[in-house]
Short mmCIF file of C-alpha atoms and ligand atoms in Angstrom, two decimals:
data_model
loop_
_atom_site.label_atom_id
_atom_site.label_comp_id
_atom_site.label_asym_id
_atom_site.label_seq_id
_atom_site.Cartn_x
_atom_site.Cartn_y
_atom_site.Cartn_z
CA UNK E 1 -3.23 -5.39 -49.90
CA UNK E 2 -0.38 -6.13 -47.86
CA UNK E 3 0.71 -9.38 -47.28
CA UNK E 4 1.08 -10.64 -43.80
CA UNK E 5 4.11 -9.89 -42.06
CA UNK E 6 4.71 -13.09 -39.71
CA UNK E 7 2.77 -15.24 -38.34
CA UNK E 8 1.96 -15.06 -34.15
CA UNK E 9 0.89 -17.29 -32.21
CA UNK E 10 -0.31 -16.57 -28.53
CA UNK E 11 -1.19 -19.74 -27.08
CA UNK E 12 0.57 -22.33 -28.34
CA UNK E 13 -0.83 -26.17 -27.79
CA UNK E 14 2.38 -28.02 -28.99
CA UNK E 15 4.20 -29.80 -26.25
CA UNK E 16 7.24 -32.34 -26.46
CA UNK E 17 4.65 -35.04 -25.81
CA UNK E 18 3.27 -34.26 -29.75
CA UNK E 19 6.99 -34.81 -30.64
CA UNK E 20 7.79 -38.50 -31.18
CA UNK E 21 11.46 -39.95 -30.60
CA UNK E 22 14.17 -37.74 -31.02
CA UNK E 23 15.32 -37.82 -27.21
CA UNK E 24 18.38 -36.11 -27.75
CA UNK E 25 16.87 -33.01 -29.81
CA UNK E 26 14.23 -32.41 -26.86
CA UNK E 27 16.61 -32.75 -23.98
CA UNK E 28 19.32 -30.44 -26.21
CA UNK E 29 16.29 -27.72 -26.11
CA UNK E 30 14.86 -28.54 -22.90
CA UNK E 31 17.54 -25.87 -22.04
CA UNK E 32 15.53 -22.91 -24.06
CA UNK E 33 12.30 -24.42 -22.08
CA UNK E 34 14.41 -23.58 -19.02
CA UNK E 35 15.81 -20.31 -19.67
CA UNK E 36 12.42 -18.61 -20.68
CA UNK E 37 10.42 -19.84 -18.07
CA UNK E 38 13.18 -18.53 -14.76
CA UNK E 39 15.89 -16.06 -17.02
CA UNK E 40 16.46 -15.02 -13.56
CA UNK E 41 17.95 -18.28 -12.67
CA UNK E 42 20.30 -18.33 -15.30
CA UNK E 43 21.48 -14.96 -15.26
CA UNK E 44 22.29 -14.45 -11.64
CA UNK E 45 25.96 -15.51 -11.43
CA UNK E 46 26.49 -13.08 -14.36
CA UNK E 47 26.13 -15.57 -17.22
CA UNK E 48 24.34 -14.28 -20.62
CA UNK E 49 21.27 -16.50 -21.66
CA UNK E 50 21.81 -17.95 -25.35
CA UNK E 51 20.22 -15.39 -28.25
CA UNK E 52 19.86 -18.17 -30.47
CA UNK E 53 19.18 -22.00 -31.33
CA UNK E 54 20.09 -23.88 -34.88
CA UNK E 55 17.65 -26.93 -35.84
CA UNK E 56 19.59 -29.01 -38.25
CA UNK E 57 18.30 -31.80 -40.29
CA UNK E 58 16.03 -33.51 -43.03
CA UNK E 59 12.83 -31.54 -44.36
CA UNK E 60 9.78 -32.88 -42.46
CA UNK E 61 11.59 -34.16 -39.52
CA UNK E 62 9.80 -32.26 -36.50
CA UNK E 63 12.01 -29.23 -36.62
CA UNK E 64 9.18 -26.91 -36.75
CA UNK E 65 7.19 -29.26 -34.47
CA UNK E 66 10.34 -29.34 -31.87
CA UNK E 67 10.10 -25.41 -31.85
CA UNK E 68 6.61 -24.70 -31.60
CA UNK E 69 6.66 -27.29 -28.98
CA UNK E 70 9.25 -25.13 -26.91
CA UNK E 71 6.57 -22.07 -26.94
CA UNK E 72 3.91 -24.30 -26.00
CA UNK E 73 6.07 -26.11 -22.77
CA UNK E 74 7.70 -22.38 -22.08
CA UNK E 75 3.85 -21.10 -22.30
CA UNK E 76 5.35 -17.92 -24.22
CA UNK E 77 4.13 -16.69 -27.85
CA UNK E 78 5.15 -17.95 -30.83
CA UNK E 79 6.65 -15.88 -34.08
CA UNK E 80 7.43 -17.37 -37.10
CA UNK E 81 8.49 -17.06 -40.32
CA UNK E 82 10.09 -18.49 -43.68
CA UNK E 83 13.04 -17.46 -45.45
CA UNK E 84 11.30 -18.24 -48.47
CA UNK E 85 8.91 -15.37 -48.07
CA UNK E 86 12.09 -12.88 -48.40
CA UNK E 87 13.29 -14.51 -51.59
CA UNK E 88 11.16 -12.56 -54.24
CA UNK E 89 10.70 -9.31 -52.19
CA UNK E 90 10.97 -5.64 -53.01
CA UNK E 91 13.81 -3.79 -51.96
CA UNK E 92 13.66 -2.76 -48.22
CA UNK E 93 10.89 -4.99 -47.48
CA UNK E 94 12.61 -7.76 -46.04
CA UNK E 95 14.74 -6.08 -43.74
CA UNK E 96 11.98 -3.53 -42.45
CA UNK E 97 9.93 -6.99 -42.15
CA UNK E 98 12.78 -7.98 -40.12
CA UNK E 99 12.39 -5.14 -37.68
CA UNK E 100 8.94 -5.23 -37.24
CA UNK E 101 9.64 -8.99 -36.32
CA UNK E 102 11.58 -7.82 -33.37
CA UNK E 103 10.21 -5.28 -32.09
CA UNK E 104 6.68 -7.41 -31.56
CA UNK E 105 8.47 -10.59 -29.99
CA UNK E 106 10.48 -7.92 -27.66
CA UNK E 107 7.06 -6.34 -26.41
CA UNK E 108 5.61 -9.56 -25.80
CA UNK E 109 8.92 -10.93 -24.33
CA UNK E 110 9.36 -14.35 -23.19
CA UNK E 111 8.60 -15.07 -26.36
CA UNK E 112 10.30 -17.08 -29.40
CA UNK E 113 11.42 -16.04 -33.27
CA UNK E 114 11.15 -18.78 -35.39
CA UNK E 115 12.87 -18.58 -38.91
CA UNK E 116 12.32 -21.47 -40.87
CA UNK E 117 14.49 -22.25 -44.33
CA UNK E 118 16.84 -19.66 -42.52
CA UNK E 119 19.51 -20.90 -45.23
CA UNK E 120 17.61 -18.81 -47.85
CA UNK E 121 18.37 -15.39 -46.23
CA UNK E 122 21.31 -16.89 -44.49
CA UNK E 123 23.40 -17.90 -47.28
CA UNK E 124 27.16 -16.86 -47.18
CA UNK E 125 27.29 -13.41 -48.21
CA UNK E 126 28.95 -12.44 -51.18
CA UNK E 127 28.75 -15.45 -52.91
CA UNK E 128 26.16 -17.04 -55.89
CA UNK E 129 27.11 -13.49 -57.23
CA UNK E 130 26.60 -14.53 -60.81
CA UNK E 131 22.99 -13.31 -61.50
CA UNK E 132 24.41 -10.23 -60.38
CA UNK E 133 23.96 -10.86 -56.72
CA UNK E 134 21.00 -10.52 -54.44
CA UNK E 135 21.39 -6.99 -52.38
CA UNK E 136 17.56 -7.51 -50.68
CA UNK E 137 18.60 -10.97 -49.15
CA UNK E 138 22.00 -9.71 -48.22
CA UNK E 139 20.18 -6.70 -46.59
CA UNK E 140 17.81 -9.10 -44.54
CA UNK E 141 20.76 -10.90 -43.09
CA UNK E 142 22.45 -7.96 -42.07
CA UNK E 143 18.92 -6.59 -40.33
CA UNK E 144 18.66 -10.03 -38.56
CA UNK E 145 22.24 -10.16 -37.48
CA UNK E 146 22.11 -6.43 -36.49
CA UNK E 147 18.85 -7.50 -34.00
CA UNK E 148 20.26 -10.59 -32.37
CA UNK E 149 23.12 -8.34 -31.89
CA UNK E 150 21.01 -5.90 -30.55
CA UNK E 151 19.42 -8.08 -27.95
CA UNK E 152 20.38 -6.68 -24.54
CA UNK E 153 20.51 -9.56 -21.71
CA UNK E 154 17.50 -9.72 -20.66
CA UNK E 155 15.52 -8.87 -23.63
CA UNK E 156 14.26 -13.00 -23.47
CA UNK E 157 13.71 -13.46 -26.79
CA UNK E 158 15.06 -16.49 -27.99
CA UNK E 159 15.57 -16.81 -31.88
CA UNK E 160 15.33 -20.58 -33.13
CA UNK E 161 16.16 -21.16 -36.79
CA UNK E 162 15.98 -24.25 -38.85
CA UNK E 163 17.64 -25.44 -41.58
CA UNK E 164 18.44 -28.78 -43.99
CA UNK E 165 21.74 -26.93 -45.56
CA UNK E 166 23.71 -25.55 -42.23
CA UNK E 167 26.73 -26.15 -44.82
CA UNK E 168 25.72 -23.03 -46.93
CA UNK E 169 25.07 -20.45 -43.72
CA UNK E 170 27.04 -17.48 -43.69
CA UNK E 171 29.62 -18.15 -40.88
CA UNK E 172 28.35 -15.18 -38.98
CA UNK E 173 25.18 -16.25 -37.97
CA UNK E 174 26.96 -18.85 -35.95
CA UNK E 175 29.46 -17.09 -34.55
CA UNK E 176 29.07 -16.08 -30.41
CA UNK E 177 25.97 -14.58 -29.29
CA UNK E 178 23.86 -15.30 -32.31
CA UNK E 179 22.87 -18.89 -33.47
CA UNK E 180 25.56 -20.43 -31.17
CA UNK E 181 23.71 -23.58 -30.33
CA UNK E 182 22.88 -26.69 -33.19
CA UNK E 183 20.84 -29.01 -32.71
CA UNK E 184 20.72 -31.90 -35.05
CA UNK E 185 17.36 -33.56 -35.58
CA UNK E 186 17.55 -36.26 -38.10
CA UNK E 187 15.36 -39.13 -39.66
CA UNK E 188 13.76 -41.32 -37.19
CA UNK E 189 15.16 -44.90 -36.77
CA UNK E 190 12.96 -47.94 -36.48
CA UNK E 191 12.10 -47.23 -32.80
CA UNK E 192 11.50 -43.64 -33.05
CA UNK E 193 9.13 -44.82 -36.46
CA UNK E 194 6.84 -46.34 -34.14
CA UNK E 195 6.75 -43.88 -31.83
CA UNK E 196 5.34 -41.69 -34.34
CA UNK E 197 3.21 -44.40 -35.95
CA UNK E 198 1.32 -44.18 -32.25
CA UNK E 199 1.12 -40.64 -32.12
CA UNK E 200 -0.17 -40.26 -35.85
CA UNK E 201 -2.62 -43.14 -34.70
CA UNK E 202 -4.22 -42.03 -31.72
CA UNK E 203 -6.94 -40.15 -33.74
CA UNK E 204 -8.00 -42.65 -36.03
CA UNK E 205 -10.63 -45.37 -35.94
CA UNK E 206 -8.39 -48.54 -36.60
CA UNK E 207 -8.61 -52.19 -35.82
CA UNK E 208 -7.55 -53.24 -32.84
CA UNK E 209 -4.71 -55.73 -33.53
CA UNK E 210 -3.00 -52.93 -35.38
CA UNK E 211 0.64 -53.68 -35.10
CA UNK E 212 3.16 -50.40 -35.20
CA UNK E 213 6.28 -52.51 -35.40
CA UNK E 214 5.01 -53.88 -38.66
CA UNK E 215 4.73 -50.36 -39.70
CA UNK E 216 8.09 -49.32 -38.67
CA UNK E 217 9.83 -52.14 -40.65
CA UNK E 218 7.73 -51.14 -43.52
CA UNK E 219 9.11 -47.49 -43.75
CA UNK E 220 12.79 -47.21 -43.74
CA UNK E 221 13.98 -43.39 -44.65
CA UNK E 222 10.65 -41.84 -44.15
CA UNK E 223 10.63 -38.51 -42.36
CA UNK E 224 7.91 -38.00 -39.34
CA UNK E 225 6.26 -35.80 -42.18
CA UNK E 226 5.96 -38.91 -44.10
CA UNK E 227 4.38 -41.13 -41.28
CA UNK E 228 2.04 -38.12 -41.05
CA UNK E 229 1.18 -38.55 -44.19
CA UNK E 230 0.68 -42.41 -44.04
CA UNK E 231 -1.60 -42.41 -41.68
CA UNK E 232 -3.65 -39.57 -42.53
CA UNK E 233 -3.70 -41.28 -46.50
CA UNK E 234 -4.61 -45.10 -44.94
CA UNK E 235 -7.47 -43.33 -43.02
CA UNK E 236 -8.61 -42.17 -46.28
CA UNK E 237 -8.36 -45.25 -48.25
CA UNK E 238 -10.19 -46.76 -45.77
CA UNK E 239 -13.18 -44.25 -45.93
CA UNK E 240 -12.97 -44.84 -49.91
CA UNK E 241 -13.38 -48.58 -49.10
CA UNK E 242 -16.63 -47.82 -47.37
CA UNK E 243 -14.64 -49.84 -43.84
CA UNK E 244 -15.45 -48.69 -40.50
CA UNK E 245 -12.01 -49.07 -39.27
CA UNK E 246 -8.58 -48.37 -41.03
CA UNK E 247 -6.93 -51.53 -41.49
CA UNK E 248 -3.43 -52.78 -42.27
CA UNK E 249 -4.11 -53.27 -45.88
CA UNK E 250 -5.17 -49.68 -46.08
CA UNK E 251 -1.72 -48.59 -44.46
CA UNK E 252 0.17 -50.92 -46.60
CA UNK E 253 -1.27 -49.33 -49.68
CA UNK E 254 -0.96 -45.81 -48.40
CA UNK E 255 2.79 -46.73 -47.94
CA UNK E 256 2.89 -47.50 -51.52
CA UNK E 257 1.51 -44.42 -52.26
CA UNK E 258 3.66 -42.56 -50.47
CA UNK E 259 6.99 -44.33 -51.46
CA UNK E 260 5.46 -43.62 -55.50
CA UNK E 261 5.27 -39.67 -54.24
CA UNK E 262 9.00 -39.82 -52.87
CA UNK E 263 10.39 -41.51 -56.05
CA UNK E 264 8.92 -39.57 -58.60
CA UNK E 265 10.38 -36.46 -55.99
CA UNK E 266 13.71 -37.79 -55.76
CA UNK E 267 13.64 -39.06 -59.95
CA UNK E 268 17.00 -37.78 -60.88
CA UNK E 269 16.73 -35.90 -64.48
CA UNK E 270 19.37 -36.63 -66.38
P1 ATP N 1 10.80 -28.79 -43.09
O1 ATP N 1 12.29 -28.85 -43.02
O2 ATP N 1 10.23 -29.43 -44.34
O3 ATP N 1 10.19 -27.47 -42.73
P2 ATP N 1 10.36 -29.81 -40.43
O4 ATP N 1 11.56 -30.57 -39.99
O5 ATP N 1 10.13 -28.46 -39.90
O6 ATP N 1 10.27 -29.84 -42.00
P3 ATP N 1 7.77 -30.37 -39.43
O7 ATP N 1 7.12 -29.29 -40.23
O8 ATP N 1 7.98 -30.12 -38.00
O9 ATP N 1 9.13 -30.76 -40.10
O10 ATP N 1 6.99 -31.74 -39.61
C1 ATP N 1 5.84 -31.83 -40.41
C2 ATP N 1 4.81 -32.71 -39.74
O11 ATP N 1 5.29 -34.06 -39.67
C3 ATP N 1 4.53 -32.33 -38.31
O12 ATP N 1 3.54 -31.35 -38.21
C4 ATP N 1 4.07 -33.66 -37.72
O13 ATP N 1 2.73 -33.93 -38.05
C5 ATP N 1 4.94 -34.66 -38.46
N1 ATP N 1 6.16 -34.99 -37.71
C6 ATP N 1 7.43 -34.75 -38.10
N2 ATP N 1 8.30 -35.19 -37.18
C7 ATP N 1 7.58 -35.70 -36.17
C8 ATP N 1 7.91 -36.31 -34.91
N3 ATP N 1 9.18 -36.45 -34.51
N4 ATP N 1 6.88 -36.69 -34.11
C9 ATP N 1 5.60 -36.55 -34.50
N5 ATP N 1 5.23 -35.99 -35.67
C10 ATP N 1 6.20 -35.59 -36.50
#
């Protein structure tokens, strides 16, 4: 059977209100918002609407959440796809996957690409050349740069990519016209914690008193993925427990769980 191409979504529920804190990120891409919903606007003095939009950061910091949650404020579909999925494919696959990419988001233009782990297609070409190279991922850039190149001005697709390594990108993708925009979107301070404490909260059945300061101060360095995580464990542990309600203690031990799962991820072997 053939595997699935991309995934497509056509009505997209994510808004910026499901992303917690990062202020700057959202306003930064408030601009993409903009462009898909009135292109018109933009391109009436002659100017050339952006082709692309680099989200770079952390893993599990929102990045996906941030661009799904420009389809769903833009009301256009949503493509998407992982850079992963190219690593271990046939020859020809990845950039004919590529092109079929395209050509759907271009027939249901407005619409947005997104490319997560771009950096594992979009590594700098012609290097990491000791396992005798990688011609099918090389071949995949070249298809993705050759269709962002190929974007005439009011095609309206707008590609977002996202990243945790823009350091190893092949300088092309950044260059004019393609992935000319980066946006940073990094770990969430104490205040922007909180924030996603209370978003990651609303759905559970919790105590009243429940304090999401507490739980800030208790979780320096985690990602939003993390608080996800927290709250969606404590809520467990609390069900375990037999309670009605999920409790501090509950979060407090689903914190230590969570900080055991980081260090045994981030164990250095030596
Ligand atoms: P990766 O680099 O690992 O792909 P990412 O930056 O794309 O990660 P997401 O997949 O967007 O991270 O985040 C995973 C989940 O963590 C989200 O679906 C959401 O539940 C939660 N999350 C992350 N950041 C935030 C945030 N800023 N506000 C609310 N929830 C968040």
């Amino acid at each position: 059977s053939r595997a699935k191409l991309f995934d497509e979504k056509t009505e997209v529920k994510t808004t910026f209100k499901d992303v917690a804190g990062l202020e700057g990120a959202k306003e930064e891409i408030q601009e993409i918002v903009e462009f898909l919903k009135t292109p018109e606007k933009y391109t009436i003095l002659g100017g050339k609407i952006p082709k692309g939009a680099l989200l770079v950061g952390p893993p599990g910091t929102g990045k996906t959440l941030l661009a799904k949650a420009v389809a769903g404020e833009a009301k256009v579909p949503f493509f998407s796809l992982s850079g992963s999925d190219f690593v271990e494919m046939f020859v020809g696959v990845g950039a004919s996957r590529v092109r079929d990419l395209f050509k759907q988001a271009k027939d249901k233009a407005p619409s947005i690409i997104f490319i997560d782990e771009i950096d594992a297609v979009g590594r700098a070409r012609g290097k990491n050349n000791m396992s005798g190279g990688n011609d099918e991922r090389e071949n995949t850039l070249n298809q993705l740069l050759t269709e962002m190149d190929g974007f005439g001005t009011n095609t309206h697709v707008i590609v977002i990519a996202a990243t945790n390594r823009a350091d190893v990108l092949d300088k092309a993708l950044m260059r004019a016209g393609r992935f000319d925009r980066q946006i940073y979107v990094d770990l969430p301070d104490i205040r922007e914690r909180k924030e996603i404490f209370e978003v990651h909260l609303a759905p559970l059945k919790k105590v009243e008193n429940l304090d999401t300061e507490f739980l800030a101060k208790q979780t320096p360095g985690f990602s939003g993925a993390d608080i996800a995580n927290v709250c969606n464990e404590a809520a467990l542990i609390a069900a375990r427990n037999n309670k009605t309600a999920v409790d501090k203690q509950d979060f407090l031990d689903a914190v230590d769980r969570i900080v055991g799962g980081l260090e045994k991820k981030n164990k250095i072997v030596t």
